C-alpha positions as a Python dict, from the first residue, in 0.01 Angstrom:
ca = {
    (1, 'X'): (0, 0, 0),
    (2, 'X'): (72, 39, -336),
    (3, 'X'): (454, -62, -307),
    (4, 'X'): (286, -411, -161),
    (5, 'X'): (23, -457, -462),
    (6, 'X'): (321, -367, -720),
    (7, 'X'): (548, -686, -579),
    (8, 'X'): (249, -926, -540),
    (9, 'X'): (149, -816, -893),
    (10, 'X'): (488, -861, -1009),
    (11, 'X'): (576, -1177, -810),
    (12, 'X'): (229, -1331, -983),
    (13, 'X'): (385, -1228, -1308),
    (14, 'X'): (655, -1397, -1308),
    (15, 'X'): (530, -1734, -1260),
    (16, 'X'): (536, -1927, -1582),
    (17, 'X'): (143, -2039, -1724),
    (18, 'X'): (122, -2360, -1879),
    (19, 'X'): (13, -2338, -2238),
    (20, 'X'): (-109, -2614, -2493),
    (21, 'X'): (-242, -2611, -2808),
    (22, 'X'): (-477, -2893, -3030),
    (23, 'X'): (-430, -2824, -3413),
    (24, 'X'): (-617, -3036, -3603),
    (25, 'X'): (-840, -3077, -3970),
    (26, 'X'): (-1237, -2980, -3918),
    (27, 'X'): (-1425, -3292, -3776),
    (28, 'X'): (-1129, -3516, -3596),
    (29, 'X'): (-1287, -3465, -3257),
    (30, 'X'): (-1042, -3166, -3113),
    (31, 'X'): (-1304, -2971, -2949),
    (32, 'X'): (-1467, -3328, -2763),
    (33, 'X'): (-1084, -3386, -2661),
    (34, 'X'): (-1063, -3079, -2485),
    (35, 'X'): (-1432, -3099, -2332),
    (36, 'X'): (-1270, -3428, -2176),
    (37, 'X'): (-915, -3209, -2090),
    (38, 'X'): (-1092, -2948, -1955),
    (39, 'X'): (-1287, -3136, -1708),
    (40, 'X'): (-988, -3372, -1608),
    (41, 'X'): (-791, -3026, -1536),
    (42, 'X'): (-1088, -2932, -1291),
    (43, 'X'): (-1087, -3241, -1129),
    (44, 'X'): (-746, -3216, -1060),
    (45, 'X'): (-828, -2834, -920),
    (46, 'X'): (-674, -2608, -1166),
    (47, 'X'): (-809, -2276, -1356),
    (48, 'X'): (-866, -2328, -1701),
    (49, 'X'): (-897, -2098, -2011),
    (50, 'X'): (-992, -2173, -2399),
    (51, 'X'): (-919, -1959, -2686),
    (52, 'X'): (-1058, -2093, -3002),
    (53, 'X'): (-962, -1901, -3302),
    (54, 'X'): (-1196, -1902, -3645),
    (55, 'X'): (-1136, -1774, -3969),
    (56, 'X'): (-1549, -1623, -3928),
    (57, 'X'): (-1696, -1374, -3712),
    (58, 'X'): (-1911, -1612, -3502),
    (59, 'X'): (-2079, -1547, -3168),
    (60, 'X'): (-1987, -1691, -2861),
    (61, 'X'): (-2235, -1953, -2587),
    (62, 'X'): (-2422, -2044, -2905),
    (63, 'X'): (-2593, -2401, -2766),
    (64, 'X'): (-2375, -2680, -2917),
    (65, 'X'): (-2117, -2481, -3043),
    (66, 'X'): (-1760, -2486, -2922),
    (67, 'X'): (-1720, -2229, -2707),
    (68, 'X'): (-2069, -2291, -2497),
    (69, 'X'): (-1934, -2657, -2480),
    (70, 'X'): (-1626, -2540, -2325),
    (71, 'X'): (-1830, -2378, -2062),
    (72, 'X'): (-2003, -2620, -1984),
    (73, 'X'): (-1675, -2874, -1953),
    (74, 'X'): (-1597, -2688, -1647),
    (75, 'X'): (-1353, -2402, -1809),
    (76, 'X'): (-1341, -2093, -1635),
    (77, 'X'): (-1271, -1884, -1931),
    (78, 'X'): (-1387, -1895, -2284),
    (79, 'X'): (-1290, -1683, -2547),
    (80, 'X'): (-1289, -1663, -2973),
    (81, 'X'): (-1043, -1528, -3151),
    (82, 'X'): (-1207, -1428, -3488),
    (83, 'X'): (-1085, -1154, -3750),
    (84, 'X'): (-1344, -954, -3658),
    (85, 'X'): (-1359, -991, -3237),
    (86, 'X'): (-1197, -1107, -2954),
}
């Protein structure tokens, strides 16, 4: 049993996880980009996760903020990367 979960673990780690990244100055609409993104990505029947990073300590599924709009876009994980949390 364990023999079989260590080679679908490993076979599941070596797949290769698409990654991209939005960069971009406060206020150029990166985070309503990636609302849109995120629910295209659903659409189209894929798993999607969000890391934002901030320079503050700020708290997560605040209403209106980033991270509780990327919920609601659909994303399946959320997370903030701050200097203080992840």
């Amino acid at each position: 049993m364990v023999t079989e979960v260590n080679a679908i673990l490993s076979s599941k780690l070596r797949r290769k996880i698409p990654v991209v990244a939005f960069a971009g100055k406060s206020g150029v609409g990166k985070t309503t980009l990636l609302e849109k993104v995120v629910r295209e990505l659903k659409i189209r029947g894929l798993r999607v996760a969000v890391i934002k990073h901030s320079h503050h300590d700020i708290e997560i599924d605040q209403p209106g903020k980033d991270s509780w709009r990327f919920a609601r876009a659909g994303s399946d994980v959320v997370a903030i990367s701050s200097p203080g949390k992840l």
